[in-house]
Structure formats: structure tokens, C-alpha cells
mmCIF file of C-alpha atoms and ligand atoms in Angstrom:
data_model
loop_
_atom_site.group_PDB
_atom_site.id
_atom_site.type_symbol
_atom_site.label_atom_id
_atom_site.label_comp_id
_atom_site.label_asym_id
_atom_site.label_seq_id
_atom_site.Cartn_x
_atom_site.Cartn_y
_atom_site.Cartn_z
ATOM 1 C CA HIS A 1 -0.936 17.367 -1.269
ATOM 2 C CA GLU A 2 -2.263 19.194 1.954
ATOM 3 C CA LEU A 3 -2.702 15.776 3.809
ATOM 4 C CA ALA A 4 -0.059 13.474 2.670
ATOM 5 C CA PRO A 5 2.873 15.319 4.387
ATOM 6 C CA ASN A 6 0.977 16.631 7.473
ATOM 7 C CA VAL A 7 -1.523 14.197 8.668
ATOM 8 C CA PRO A 8 -1.051 10.654 10.355
ATOM 9 C CA PHE A 9 -2.573 7.746 8.422
ATOM 10 C CA GLU A 10 -4.927 7.228 11.616
ATOM 11 C CA ASP A 11 -6.368 10.420 10.691
ATOM 12 C CA ILE A 12 -6.497 9.647 6.874
ATOM 13 C CA GLY A 13 -8.405 6.245 7.809
ATOM 14 C CA TRP A 14 -10.841 8.415 9.937
ATOM 15 C CA LEU A 15 -11.607 10.891 7.185
ATOM 16 C CA LEU A 16 -12.292 8.179 4.584
ATOM 17 C CA LEU A 17 -14.480 6.083 6.767
ATOM 18 C CA ASN A 18 -16.317 8.891 8.657
ATOM 19 C CA GLY A 19 -16.196 11.876 5.939
ATOM 20 C CA ASP A 20 -14.130 14.367 8.185
ATOM 21 C CA LEU A 21 -10.883 14.868 9.681
ATOM 22 C CA PRO A 22 -11.062 13.670 13.461
ATOM 23 C CA THR A 23 -10.789 15.902 16.511
ATOM 24 C CA PRO A 24 -7.517 15.402 18.631
ATOM 25 C CA GLU A 25 -9.535 13.244 21.101
ATOM 26 C CA GLN A 26 -11.136 11.192 18.080
ATOM 27 C CA SER A 27 -7.717 10.866 16.802
ATOM 28 C CA GLU A 28 -6.204 9.486 20.216
ATOM 29 C CA SER A 29 -9.081 6.991 20.462
ATOM 30 C CA LEU A 30 -8.874 5.948 17.134
ATOM 31 C CA ARG A 31 -4.984 5.271 17.571
ATOM 32 C CA ALA A 32 -5.776 3.315 20.850
ATOM 33 C CA ARG A 33 -8.476 1.353 19.067
ATOM 34 C CA LEU A 34 -6.123 0.150 16.235
ATOM 35 C CA ALA A 35 -3.461 -0.816 18.607
ATOM 36 C CA ALA A 36 -6.214 -2.794 20.525
ATOM 37 C CA GLU A 37 -7.250 -4.668 17.501
ATOM 38 C CA HIS A 38 -3.665 -5.172 16.203
ATOM 39 C CA ALA A 39 -3.295 -8.958 17.234
ATOM 40 C CA LEU A 40 -4.517 -11.692 14.966
ATOM 41 C CA PRO A 41 -6.536 -14.407 16.402
ATOM 42 C CA ASP A 42 -4.335 -17.541 17.543
ATOM 43 C CA ARG A 43 -5.318 -19.638 14.844
ATOM 44 C CA VAL A 44 -4.822 -17.345 12.126
ATOM 45 C CA LEU A 45 -1.226 -16.868 13.345
ATOM 46 C CA GLU A 46 -0.891 -20.702 13.289
ATOM 47 C CA ALA A 47 -2.302 -20.835 9.871
ATOM 48 C CA LEU A 48 0.763 -18.209 8.888
ATOM 49 C CA ARG A 49 2.849 -21.064 9.763
ATOM 50 C CA LEU A 50 1.297 -23.517 7.348
ATOM 51 C CA PHE A 51 2.534 -21.589 4.137
ATOM 52 C CA PRO A 52 5.800 -22.600 2.392
ATOM 53 C CA ALA A 53 8.548 -20.167 3.276
ATOM 54 C CA ASP A 54 8.894 -18.756 -0.184
ATOM 55 C CA ALA A 55 5.087 -18.129 -0.716
ATOM 56 C CA ALA A 56 4.139 -14.796 -2.078
ATOM 57 C CA PRO A 57 3.643 -12.285 0.778
ATOM 58 C CA ASN A 58 0.505 -11.007 -1.412
ATOM 59 C CA ASP A 59 -1.126 -14.598 -1.337
ATOM 60 C CA VAL A 60 -0.443 -15.061 2.213
ATOM 61 C CA LEU A 61 -2.214 -11.576 3.079
ATOM 62 C CA ARG A 62 -5.226 -12.591 0.593
ATOM 63 C CA THR A 63 -5.735 -15.861 2.569
ATOM 64 C CA GLY A 64 -5.195 -14.212 5.810
ATOM 65 C CA VAL A 65 -7.844 -11.866 5.150
ATOM 66 C CA SER A 66 -10.231 -14.477 4.230
ATOM 67 C CA MET A 67 -9.654 -16.530 7.193
ATOM 68 C CA LEU A 68 -10.094 -13.397 9.464
ATOM 69 C CA GLY A 69 -13.596 -12.922 8.267
ATOM 70 C CA ALA A 70 -14.621 -16.375 9.827
ATOM 71 C CA PHE A 71 -13.391 -15.198 13.256
ATOM 72 C CA ASP A 72 -15.442 -11.923 13.072
ATOM 73 C CA PRO A 73 -18.528 -12.090 15.272
ATOM 74 C CA ASP A 74 -20.259 -9.313 12.841
ATOM 75 C CA LEU A 75 -19.093 -10.960 9.647
ATOM 76 C CA ASN A 76 -22.819 -11.101 8.296
ATOM 77 C CA ASP A 77 -23.968 -7.633 9.725
ATOM 78 C CA HIS A 78 -23.950 -5.296 6.850
ATOM 79 C CA SER A 79 -25.296 -2.550 8.903
ATOM 80 C CA HIS A 80 -23.275 0.889 8.665
ATOM 81 C CA ALA A 81 -22.159 0.700 12.363
ATOM 82 C CA ALA A 82 -20.846 -3.080 11.732
ATOM 83 C CA ASN A 83 -19.365 -2.534 8.832
ATOM 84 C CA LEU A 84 -17.204 0.378 10.545
ATOM 85 C CA GLU A 85 -16.256 -1.800 13.577
ATOM 86 C CA LYS A 86 -14.979 -4.557 10.880
ATOM 87 C CA SER A 87 -12.976 -1.821 8.863
ATOM 88 C CA LEU A 88 -11.077 -0.775 11.907
ATOM 89 C CA ARG A 89 -10.379 -4.470 12.497
ATOM 90 C CA LEU A 90 -9.156 -4.813 9.005
ATOM 91 C CA VAL A 91 -6.936 -1.698 8.884
ATOM 92 C CA ALA A 92 -5.456 -3.035 12.113
ATOM 93 C CA ARG A 93 -4.852 -6.627 11.134
ATOM 94 C CA VAL A 94 -3.942 -6.154 7.370
ATOM 95 C CA SER A 95 -0.571 -4.725 8.648
ATOM 96 C CA THR A 96 -0.249 -7.407 11.256
ATOM 97 C CA LEU A 97 -0.925 -10.316 8.595
ATOM 98 C CA VAL A 98 2.016 -8.516 6.325
ATOM 99 C CA THR A 99 4.385 -8.154 9.354
ATOM 100 C CA SER A 100 3.840 -11.455 11.234
ATOM 101 C CA GLY A 101 3.489 -13.261 8.059
ATOM 102 C CA TRP A 102 6.925 -12.006 6.877
ATOM 103 C CA ARG A 103 8.602 -12.792 9.877
ATOM 104 C CA ILE A 104 7.195 -16.311 10.367
ATOM 105 C CA ALA A 105 8.209 -17.210 6.655
ATOM 106 C CA ARG A 106 11.854 -16.329 7.818
ATOM 107 C CA GLY A 107 11.720 -18.454 10.969
ATOM 108 C CA ALA A 108 11.540 -15.195 13.349
ATOM 109 C CA ALA A 109 8.709 -14.867 15.975
ATOM 110 C CA PRO A 110 6.110 -12.138 15.529
ATOM 111 C CA VAL A 111 6.940 -9.150 17.928
ATOM 112 C CA THR A 112 4.280 -7.655 20.294
ATOM 113 C CA PRO A 113 4.336 -3.784 19.816
ATOM 114 C CA ASP A 114 3.991 -1.242 22.508
ATOM 115 C CA GLY A 115 0.312 0.149 22.556
ATOM 116 C CA ARG A 116 1.129 3.813 22.325
ATOM 117 C CA MET A 117 2.834 3.672 18.737
ATOM 118 C CA THR A 118 1.321 5.365 15.931
ATOM 119 C CA HIS A 119 0.042 2.883 13.047
ATOM 120 C CA SER A 120 3.101 3.706 11.045
ATOM 121 C CA ALA A 121 5.545 3.016 13.799
ATOM 122 C CA ARG A 122 3.941 -0.185 14.739
ATOM 123 C CA PHE A 123 4.230 -1.494 11.185
ATOM 124 C CA LEU A 124 7.862 -0.810 10.838
ATOM 125 C CA TYR A 125 8.407 -2.064 14.560
ATOM 126 C CA CYS A 126 6.715 -5.200 13.985
ATOM 127 C CA LEU A 127 8.472 -5.816 10.541
ATOM 128 C CA THR A 128 11.896 -5.201 11.871
ATOM 129 C CA GLY A 129 11.759 -5.501 15.719
ATOM 130 C CA ARG A 130 13.183 -2.366 16.077
ATOM 131 C CA GLN A 131 11.849 0.992 17.164
ATOM 132 C CA PRO A 132 11.963 3.267 14.054
ATOM 133 C CA GLU A 133 13.369 6.688 14.294
ATOM 134 C CA ASN A 134 10.790 9.604 13.811
ATOM 135 C CA TRP A 135 11.744 10.387 10.465
ATOM 136 C CA GLN A 136 11.149 6.753 9.318
ATOM 137 C CA ALA A 137 7.802 6.436 10.927
ATOM 138 C CA HIS A 138 6.801 10.082 8.972
ATOM 139 C CA ALA A 139 8.001 8.664 5.814
ATOM 140 C CA MET A 140 5.689 5.429 6.471
ATOM 141 C CA ASP A 141 2.785 7.770 7.099
ATOM 142 C CA VAL A 142 3.226 9.769 3.758
ATOM 143 C CA VAL A 143 3.425 6.601 1.931
ATOM 144 C CA PHE A 144 0.192 5.224 3.821
ATOM 145 C CA ALA A 145 -1.412 8.447 3.018
ATOM 146 C CA LEU A 146 -0.688 8.472 -0.820
ATOM 147 C CA TYR A 147 -1.824 4.945 -1.253
ATOM 148 C CA ALA A 148 -4.977 5.101 1.129
ATOM 149 C CA GLU A 149 -7.610 5.832 -1.499
ATOM 150 C CA HIS A 150 -7.714 6.262 -5.263
ATOM 151 C CA ASP A 151 -11.468 6.363 -6.539
ATOM 152 C CA PHE A 152 -12.482 3.791 -8.834
ATOM 153 C CA ASN A 153 -9.223 1.544 -9.534
ATOM 154 C CA ALA A 154 -9.291 -1.865 -10.447
ATOM 155 C CA SER A 155 -8.991 -3.231 -6.874
ATOM 156 C CA THR A 156 -11.665 -0.889 -5.701
ATOM 157 C CA PHE A 157 -13.974 -1.743 -8.317
ATOM 158 C CA ALA A 158 -13.485 -5.632 -7.704
ATOM 159 C CA ALA A 159 -14.222 -4.882 -3.953
ATOM 160 C CA ARG A 160 -17.394 -2.910 -5.002
ATOM 161 C CA VAL A 161 -18.658 -5.812 -7.344
ATOM 162 C CA THR A 162 -18.344 -8.378 -4.540
ATOM 163 C CA ALA A 163 -19.994 -5.874 -2.061
ATOM 164 C CA SER A 164 -22.856 -5.416 -4.437
ATOM 165 C CA THR A 165 -23.855 -8.900 -4.166
ATOM 166 C CA MET A 166 -24.118 -8.245 -0.543
ATOM 167 C CA ALA A 167 -21.159 -10.436 0.379
ATOM 168 C CA ASP A 168 -19.410 -9.453 3.407
ATOM 169 C CA ILE A 169 -16.691 -6.873 3.668
ATOM 170 C CA TYR A 170 -13.950 -9.385 4.391
ATOM 171 C CA ALA A 171 -14.952 -11.265 0.786
ATOM 172 C CA ALA A 172 -14.852 -7.658 -0.749
ATOM 173 C CA ILE A 173 -11.426 -6.884 0.488
ATOM 174 C CA THR A 174 -10.276 -10.704 -0.379
ATOM 175 C CA SER A 175 -11.506 -9.615 -3.928
ATOM 176 C CA ALA A 176 -9.546 -6.211 -3.793
ATOM 177 C CA LEU A 177 -6.409 -8.169 -2.788
ATOM 178 C CA GLY A 178 -6.711 -10.609 -5.391
ATOM 179 C CA THR A 179 -6.850 -7.895 -7.954
ATOM 180 C CA LEU A 180 -4.185 -5.489 -6.351
ATOM 181 C CA LYS A 181 -1.450 -8.486 -6.858
ATOM 182 C CA GLY A 182 -1.129 -7.971 -10.902
ATOM 183 C CA PRO A 183 1.503 -5.866 -11.989
ATOM 184 C CA LEU A 184 -0.646 -3.643 -14.251
ATOM 185 C CA HIS A 185 -1.831 -2.629 -10.893
ATOM 186 C CA GLY A 186 -0.448 -2.560 -7.368
ATOM 187 C CA GLY A 187 1.993 -5.372 -8.293
ATOM 188 C CA ALA A 188 4.063 -2.843 -10.318
ATOM 189 C CA ASN A 189 5.818 -1.291 -7.256
ATOM 190 C CA GLU A 190 7.571 -4.640 -6.694
ATOM 191 C CA GLN A 191 8.540 -4.651 -10.714
ATOM 192 C CA ALA A 192 9.666 -1.245 -10.501
ATOM 193 C CA MET A 193 12.051 -2.173 -7.751
ATOM 194 C CA ALA A 194 13.022 -5.014 -9.761
ATOM 195 C CA MET A 195 13.849 -2.727 -12.586
ATOM 196 C CA LEU A 196 15.755 0.080 -10.456
ATOM 197 C CA ARG A 197 18.072 -2.919 -8.850
ATOM 198 C CA GLN A 198 19.421 -3.304 -12.676
ATOM 199 C CA ILE A 199 19.987 0.334 -13.058
ATOM 200 C CA PRO A 200 23.248 1.657 -11.446
ATOM 201 C CA ASP A 201 23.136 5.354 -12.400
ATOM 202 C CA PRO A 202 20.902 7.653 -14.866
ATOM 203 C CA ASP A 203 23.111 7.169 -17.988
ATOM 204 C CA ALA A 204 22.570 3.540 -17.566
ATOM 205 C CA GLY A 205 18.878 4.104 -17.094
ATOM 206 C CA GLU A 206 18.408 5.887 -20.161
ATOM 207 C CA VAL A 207 20.029 3.050 -22.011
ATOM 208 C CA TRP A 208 18.155 0.489 -20.276
ATOM 209 C CA ILE A 209 14.726 2.166 -21.108
ATOM 210 C CA LYS A 210 15.461 2.683 -24.586
ATOM 211 C CA GLU A 211 16.477 -0.932 -25.058
ATOM 212 C CA ARG A 212 13.149 -1.727 -23.417
ATOM 213 C CA LEU A 213 11.029 0.359 -25.551
ATOM 214 C CA ALA A 214 12.803 -0.926 -28.604
ATOM 215 C CA ARG A 215 11.730 -4.433 -27.874
ATOM 216 C CA LYS A 216 8.104 -2.979 -27.247
ATOM 217 C CA GLU A 217 8.067 -3.983 -23.555
ATOM 218 C CA LYS A 218 6.365 -2.211 -20.798
ATOM 219 C CA VAL A 219 8.150 -0.334 -17.727
ATOM 220 C CA MET A 220 6.590 -0.596 -14.738
ATOM 221 C CA GLY A 221 5.746 2.497 -12.917
ATOM 222 C CA PHE A 222 5.112 4.395 -15.892
ATOM 223 C CA GLY A 223 1.636 5.131 -17.577
ATOM 224 C CA HIS A 224 -2.043 5.434 -16.142
ATOM 225 C CA ARG A 225 -5.458 4.803 -17.449
ATOM 226 C CA VAL A 226 -6.813 7.707 -15.578
ATOM 227 C CA TYR A 227 -3.718 10.480 -15.671
ATOM 228 C CA LYS A 228 -2.131 11.489 -18.949
ATOM 229 C CA SER A 229 -0.305 14.850 -17.911
ATOM 230 C CA GLY A 230 0.904 13.352 -14.355
ATOM 231 C CA ASP A 231 0.111 11.429 -11.490
ATOM 232 C CA SER A 232 -0.829 14.022 -8.646
ATOM 233 C CA ARG A 233 0.852 11.725 -5.970
ATOM 234 C CA VAL A 234 4.137 11.870 -7.692
ATOM 235 C CA PRO A 235 5.479 15.084 -6.447
ATOM 236 C CA VAL A 236 4.985 14.252 -3.021
ATOM 237 C CA MET A 237 6.587 10.830 -3.363
ATOM 238 C CA ARG A 238 9.548 12.004 -5.457
ATOM 239 C CA ALA A 239 10.141 14.749 -2.516
ATOM 240 C CA LEU A 240 10.053 12.028 0.021
ATOM 241 C CA ALA A 241 12.501 9.784 -2.187
ATOM 242 C CA ARG A 242 15.053 12.644 -2.330
ATOM 243 C CA ASP A 243 14.636 13.481 1.351
ATOM 244 C CA LEU A 244 15.143 9.643 2.178
ATOM 245 C CA GLY A 245 18.177 9.683 -0.335
ATOM 246 C CA ARG A 246 20.020 12.571 1.714
ATOM 247 C CA ARG A 247 19.177 10.879 5.080
ATOM 248 C CA THR A 248 20.274 7.373 3.832
ATOM 249 C CA GLY A 249 23.088 8.203 1.497
ATOM 250 C CA HIS A 250 21.086 6.568 -1.341
ATOM 251 C CA GLU A 251 20.437 9.941 -3.525
ATOM 252 C CA MET A 252 21.175 7.878 -6.803
ATOM 253 C CA TRP A 253 17.676 6.202 -6.549
ATOM 254 C CA ALA A 254 15.786 9.559 -6.950
ATOM 255 C CA GLU A 255 18.392 10.673 -9.397
ATOM 256 C CA VAL A 256 17.884 7.369 -11.712
ATOM 257 C CA CYS A 257 14.107 7.681 -11.355
ATOM 258 C CA GLU A 258 13.952 11.077 -12.596
ATOM 259 C CA ARG A 259 16.106 10.547 -15.764
ATOM 260 C CA LEU A 260 13.907 7.384 -16.336
ATOM 261 C CA GLU A 261 10.801 9.906 -16.053
ATOM 262 C CA GLU A 262 12.777 12.557 -18.442
ATOM 263 C CA VAL A 263 13.148 9.605 -21.532
ATOM 264 C CA MET A 264 9.743 8.252 -21.037
ATOM 265 C CA ARG A 265 8.175 11.561 -21.385
ATOM 266 C CA ARG A 266 10.261 12.344 -24.306
ATOM 267 C CA GLU A 267 10.138 9.083 -26.050
ATOM 268 C CA LYS A 268 6.760 7.905 -25.407
ATOM 269 C CA GLY A 269 4.833 10.636 -23.835
ATOM 270 C CA LEU A 270 4.144 8.658 -20.951
ATOM 271 C CA ILE A 271 3.984 9.735 -17.204
ATOM 272 C CA ALA A 272 5.549 8.348 -14.104
ATOM 273 C CA ASN A 273 3.019 6.747 -11.623
ATOM 274 C CA VAL A 274 3.188 6.717 -7.957
ATOM 275 C CA ASP A 275 4.755 3.240 -7.936
ATOM 276 C CA LEU A 276 8.005 4.324 -9.619
ATOM 277 C CA TYR A 277 9.030 6.589 -6.495
ATOM 278 C CA ALA A 278 7.225 4.102 -3.859
ATOM 279 C CA ALA A 279 9.739 1.461 -4.933
ATOM 280 C CA PRO A 280 13.033 3.361 -3.841
ATOM 281 C CA VAL A 281 11.227 4.973 -0.947
ATOM 282 C CA LEU A 282 10.052 1.581 0.548
ATOM 283 C CA GLN A 283 13.652 0.202 -0.262
ATOM 284 C CA MET A 284 15.213 3.130 1.788
ATOM 285 C CA LEU A 285 13.075 2.382 4.691
ATOM 286 C CA GLY A 286 14.236 -1.135 4.861
ATOM 287 C CA ILE A 287 11.179 -2.713 3.599
ATOM 288 C CA PRO A 288 12.119 -6.029 1.508
ATOM 289 C CA TRP A 289 10.888 -5.251 -2.334
ATOM 290 C CA GLN A 290 8.539 -8.475 -1.965
ATOM 291 C CA LEU A 291 6.518 -6.408 0.513
ATOM 292 C CA ASN A 292 5.951 -3.394 -1.819
ATOM 293 C CA THR A 293 2.518 -4.524 -2.953
ATOM 294 C CA PRO A 294 1.451 -5.793 0.454
ATOM 295 C CA VAL A 295 2.446 -2.201 1.943
ATOM 296 C CA PHE A 296 0.113 -0.727 -0.726
ATOM 297 C CA ALA A 297 -2.453 -2.940 0.814
ATOM 298 C CA CYS A 298 -2.202 -1.992 4.456
ATOM 299 C CA SER A 299 -2.974 1.228 3.487
ATOM 300 C CA ARG A 300 -5.426 0.969 0.615
ATOM 301 C CA VAL A 301 -7.614 -1.314 2.755
ATOM 302 C CA ALA A 302 -8.824 1.995 4.414
ATOM 303 C CA GLY A 303 -10.050 3.213 0.721
ATOM 304 C CA TRP A 304 -11.520 -0.315 0.023
ATOM 305 C CA CYS A 305 -13.215 -0.487 3.164
ATOM 306 C CA ALA A 306 -14.903 3.038 2.957
ATOM 307 C CA HIS A 307 -16.358 2.043 -0.480
ATOM 308 C CA VAL A 308 -17.796 -1.249 0.648
ATOM 309 C CA ILE A 309 -19.386 0.740 3.558
ATOM 310 C CA GLU A 310 -20.780 3.272 0.893
ATOM 311 C CA GLN A 311 -21.899 0.292 -1.453
ATOM 312 C CA HIS A 312 -23.569 -1.642 1.407
ATOM 313 C CA ASP A 313 -25.500 1.556 2.658
ATOM 314 C CA HIS A 314 -26.840 2.317 -0.817
ATOM 315 C CA ASN A 315 -26.638 -1.052 -2.726
ATOM 316 C CA ARG A 316 -27.485 -1.812 -6.172
ATOM 317 C CA LEU A 317 -25.965 -4.926 -7.612
ATOM 318 C CA ILE A 318 -23.212 -4.125 -10.089
HETATM 319 N N1 ACO B 401 5.476 1.057 -20.640
HETATM 320 C C1 ACO B 401 5.745 1.124 -21.932
HETATM 321 N N2 ACO B 401 4.843 1.535 -22.797
HETATM 322 C C2 ACO B 401 3.667 1.713 -22.192
HETATM 323 C C3 ACO B 401 3.266 1.792 -20.690
HETATM 324 C C4 ACO B 401 4.567 1.382 -20.034
HETATM 325 N N3 ACO B 401 4.418 1.554 -18.669
HETATM 326 N N4 ACO B 401 2.004 2.003 -20.427
HETATM 327 C C5 ACO B 401 1.423 2.182 -21.586
HETATM 328 N N5 ACO B 401 2.213 2.055 -22.603
HETATM 329 C C6 ACO B 401 2.093 2.135 -24.128
HETATM 330 C C7 ACO B 401 1.210 1.047 -24.613
HETATM 331 O O1 ACO B 401 2.133 -0.075 -24.975
HETATM 332 C C8 ACO B 401 0.431 1.416 -25.660
HETATM 333 O O2 ACO B 401 1.412 1.780 -26.871
HETATM 334 P P1 ACO B 401 0.771 1.420 -28.303
HETATM 335 O O3 ACO B 401 -0.245 2.636 -28.570
HETATM 336 O O4 ACO B 401 2.233 1.664 -29.140
HETATM 337 O O5 ACO B 401 0.413 0.222 -28.505
HETATM 338 C C9 ACO B 401 0.329 2.882 -25.223
HETATM 339 O O6 ACO B 401 1.339 3.270 -24.261
HETATM 340 C C10 ACO B 401 -1.263 2.938 -24.428
HETATM 341 O O7 ACO B 401 -1.217 2.073 -23.555
HETATM 342 P P2 ACO B 401 -2.333 1.361 -22.896
HETATM 343 O O8 ACO B 401 -2.037 -0.078 -22.351
HETATM 344 O O9 ACO B 401 -3.584 1.318 -23.813
HETATM 345 O O10 ACO B 401 -2.748 2.209 -21.640
HETATM 346 P P3 ACO B 401 -3.847 2.035 -20.517
HETATM 347 O O11 ACO B 401 -4.397 3.249 -20.058
HETATM 348 O O12 ACO B 401 -4.796 0.985 -20.798
HETATM 349 O O13 ACO B 401 -2.873 1.234 -19.388
HETATM 350 C C11 ACO B 401 -1.581 0.762 -17.517
HETATM 351 C C12 ACO B 401 -2.637 2.002 -18.237
HETATM 352 C C13 ACO B 401 -2.171 -0.563 -17.618
HETATM 353 C C14 ACO B 401 -1.354 1.307 -15.972
HETATM 354 C C15 ACO B 401 -0.288 1.081 -18.510
HETATM 355 O O14 ACO B 401 0.064 2.431 -18.458
HETATM 356 C C16 ACO B 401 0.593 0.104 -17.772
HETATM 357 O O15 ACO B 401 0.788 -1.209 -17.910
HETATM 358 N N6 ACO B 401 1.751 0.781 -16.733
HETATM 359 C C17 ACO B 401 2.709 -0.234 -16.424
HETATM 360 C C18 ACO B 401 2.184 -0.922 -14.999
HETATM 361 C C19 ACO B 401 2.038 -0.103 -13.780
HETATM 362 O O16 ACO B 401 2.947 0.862 -13.597
HETATM 363 N N7 ACO B 401 0.803 -0.136 -13.111
HETATM 364 C C20 ACO B 401 0.549 0.832 -11.995
HETATM 365 C C21 ACO B 401 -0.521 1.743 -12.396
HETATM 366 S S1 ACO B 401 -0.701 2.748 -10.995
HETATM 367 C C22 ACO B 401 -1.222 1.962 -9.572
HETATM 368 O O17 ACO B 401 -1.856 0.950 -9.871
HETATM 369 C C23 ACO B 401 -0.976 2.389 -8.513
#
């Protein structure tokens, strides 16, 4: 709650990888470093053109990360220092794989960002080709902060198992990406958007949920393996959804989500998880719903890398 609304994603990444928030100079140099590492090797960019136009962006990303490993000169050096370097490349390039992959699939050329942009502004610019407003870049920072790390969730566990065989960090992140895709984990934020697109207002939401529960179907964006009384990320994401709603004239999304929360609590005792409110937030930032889970990955890669480094530094096979 202290960090998400106030600290840029670069600083969150530094905190995860180094253990402390950066000084202003360290923050500045990390920003420059991520900007410098942003470009993909030419042959990886070429490979993005080989995918069918309707390939799932999650699959393009997973394959792209796997391929990037082959171009990293430090691939098989699992020392702390080498893993840190590779982590910075991964944090920078996962975003590029998502934005360039999306543009290429739509017949558009990748765009080259201005080196002075923040990571979040660059993500939006490279996706849309337009310079984002400050409030949009800030909202992106909040989303990235909330998704950056979440302890021993399914994808992180997959990354750590892979790392624990002393496989390289790209192998571990590829495992994590395969695991994130599923709708019970990261894929839920795409499914939540599919649900919200069918619900025009809060009353319709109440009916929609009750019908779904009567058929004993799952409602994406609800429930959590660990949180039983509330997902700590939801209050910040809910406030962001309300704020973006006011700015973009789409206040209805947050109102619908709030009613869904009310009904799920009453009917099933289930809480909303972060993916429920992330779905409309990303929509209001102009991000296509097919990229909701890849956006999650653009951020969580920082947390995954921190876990892989910790695993390699003190390894024991899982
Ligand atoms: N909608 C409807 N019912 C649900 C939901 C849901 N979203 N989640 C749990 N339940 C029900 C189950 O059907 C079960 O009911 P029953 O006892 O009558 O059989 C009961 O609640 C317990 O459910 P479990 O699946 O045992 O709970 P578990 O802790 O194993 O599952 C999970 C957690 C997988 C996240 C689950 O809540 C779910 O599938 N949610 C939807 C997917 C989702 O939103 N995932 C994102 C998680 S957060 C993240 O990855 C960022």
C-alpha cells in the first residue's frame, strides 16, 4: 500500500533484485540501463514475424523468452552477478516481446522508444505508438507494482523448481510463463475482462453471477488459495479503477465490479482477487484484453528473477 501508488516500477524491480529501494542516482542509472537493454536481437524480432497472426500473445511471449536465452552471452553463468545482469535484460525485453509481438501480429512495425522514458511509459508507447499522458504512465506503474511479486504462487513455484535443477534463468522464466497462462492463475485477468464485457450495469451483474453460481461455474477474478478474507492488492487496484473511470468516462466498470464483489461475498463467501479490477484498469488504459496476462508477466518477471537468483545462490533441488 505504501509502494504501489508512489514508487515507479524501476524502483520496485531494484528493491526485489537488491533488497533495498534505490538511491535517486541508482534509480536513474537503472532507468537508463533498462532503456538500453530494451531492443530485441534482430533474429528474435524476425522470429516474431513467423507466428500466425492469431497466435496467443502468451505463447508468443513464452517462446520469445526461450529464444532470448540462446542470445545471452551469460546464459550458463549462474553466479549472483551474472543472474542480476540477465534479470535486467529480461525485465527490459519481456515488455518488448509483448509490445513488438502485438504490433507485428497486426501488421504494424515495432516502434523505437525515446531512451528517457520510464519503463511504464515506454511500455504504453511501444504498444500504441503514442506518447502516454502522465496519468496513464502512472497508472501503468501502479499495475506493474501490484503484480511484481507475490511470494510462492504457482508460476513462481514453477520457476524455482526449474532453477533448482541449476537450469538457467531463461529456462526458469519460460516455465513460469507456461504456468502463468492458465485461467486459474494469470489467465484469470483475461477471463475477467471477457466476463465484464457481457455485463452492462450492476443489476445485470447480480443476475449474471447468480446464474453462473447456480450452474456451479467458476467466476474468474474471485477466490484465492491464500487470501480468504481479502486480497491485499484489491483496495489499491479498486481505487485505480475508480480514478481511471472518472478520467475516461467509464465509471460503470468499477461500479459493476463492486456489485459483483458484494454478491460473491454474500452468496459464496468468496473475495475478489487482484485480477477482477486489473481487467477494467487495463481496458481503460487502452490495452487489448488479449494482453492482460502478458502485462502481468511484464511485471512479475522482476519477482520471478529475484526468486531464481535466491534459488541459485542457495540451491537445493526441489
Ligand atoms: N467462482 C466460483 N466458485 C469458486 C471460485 C470462483 N472463482 N473460487 C472458488 N470457488 C468455490 C469452489 O467451487 C469450491 O466450492 P465447493 O466447496 O462448493 O466445491 C470452493 O469455492 C473452494 O474452492 P477451491 O477451488 O478449493 O479453492 P482454491 O483455494 O483451491 O482455489 C483458485 C483458488 C484456484 C484461485 C479459485 O478460487 C479459482 O479458480 N478462482 C478463479 C480463477 C482466478 O481468479 N484466479 C486468479 C487467482 S489470483 C492470481 O493468480 C493473480
